[in-house]
Amino acid sequence: MQFSVDKEAAEEVVSDVFLKLWSNRKKNEVKHLLPFLYTSVKNATLNFKKSSIVFFGRN
């Protein structure tokens, strides 16, 4: 699946997901890491695209 964001945005999204995972490591118990990361990055990418459309008025 491809979400069509530039490389810098993709790196930022992944970095944010890992930062949130690390920050909440004591609260969350992740039993299946790969599905969790996939879903988290997918949702973060969609949120990023949604916020860029609202903020910049672009696709």
CSV table of C-alpha atoms in Angstrom, one decimal:
chain,number,residue,atom,x,y,z
A,1,MET,CA,0.0,0.0,0.0
A,2,GLN,CA,1.3,3.4,-0.9
A,3,PHE,CA,0.1,6.7,0.6
A,4,SER,CA,2.0,9.1,-1.6
A,5,VAL,CA,3.9,11.4,0.8
A,6,ASP,CA,7.4,12.6,0.2
A,7,LYS,CA,10.4,11.0,1.8
A,8,GLU,CA,10.9,13.7,4.5
A,9,ALA,CA,7.2,13.4,5.5
A,10,ALA,CA,7.4,9.6,5.6
A,11,GLU,CA,10.5,9.8,7.8
A,12,GLU,CA,8.8,12.2,10.1
A,13,VAL,CA,5.7,10.0,10.4
A,14,VAL,CA,7.7,6.9,11.3
A,15,SER,CA,9.8,8.9,13.8
A,16,ASP,CA,6.7,10.2,15.5
A,17,VAL,CA,5.2,6.7,15.7
A,18,PHE,CA,8.4,5.3,17.4
A,19,LEU,CA,8.6,8.3,19.7
A,20,LYS,CA,5.0,7.8,20.8
A,21,LEU,CA,5.6,4.1,21.2
A,22,TRP,CA,8.7,4.7,23.4
A,23,SER,CA,7.0,7.5,25.4
A,24,ASN,CA,4.1,5.2,26.2
A,25,ARG,CA,6.0,2.0,26.7
A,26,LYS,CA,5.0,1.7,30.4
A,27,LYS,CA,1.3,2.3,29.6
A,28,ASN,CA,0.9,0.1,26.5
A,29,GLU,CA,1.7,-3.6,26.2
A,30,VAL,CA,2.2,-4.4,22.6
A,31,LYS,CA,1.9,-8.2,22.0
A,32,HIS,CA,2.3,-8.1,18.2
A,33,LEU,CA,4.7,-5.4,17.2
A,34,LEU,CA,4.7,-5.6,13.4
A,35,PRO,CA,0.9,-5.3,13.0
A,36,PHE,CA,0.9,-2.5,15.7
A,37,LEU,CA,3.6,-0.6,13.8
A,38,TYR,CA,1.9,-1.1,10.4
A,39,THR,CA,-1.4,0.2,11.7
A,40,SER,CA,0.2,3.1,13.6
A,41,VAL,CA,2.2,4.3,10.6
A,42,LYS,CA,-0.8,3.9,8.3
A,43,ASN,CA,-3.0,5.9,10.6
A,44,ALA,CA,-0.3,8.5,11.3
A,45,THR,CA,0.2,8.9,7.5
A,46,LEU,CA,-3.5,9.4,6.9
A,47,ASN,CA,-3.7,12.0,9.7
A,48,PHE,CA,-0.6,13.7,8.3
A,49,LYS,CA,-2.3,13.9,4.8
A,50,LYS,CA,-5.5,15.1,6.3
A,51,SER,CA,-3.8,17.8,8.3
A,52,SER,CA,-1.7,18.9,5.3
A,53,ILE,CA,-4.9,19.2,3.2
A,54,VAL,CA,-6.6,21.4,5.9
A,55,PHE,CA,-3.4,23.4,6.6
A,56,PHE,CA,-2.1,23.9,3.0
A,57,GLY,CA,-5.3,23.3,1.0
A,58,ARG,CA,-3.6,20.6,-1.1
A,59,ASN,CA,-3.9,16.9,-1.9
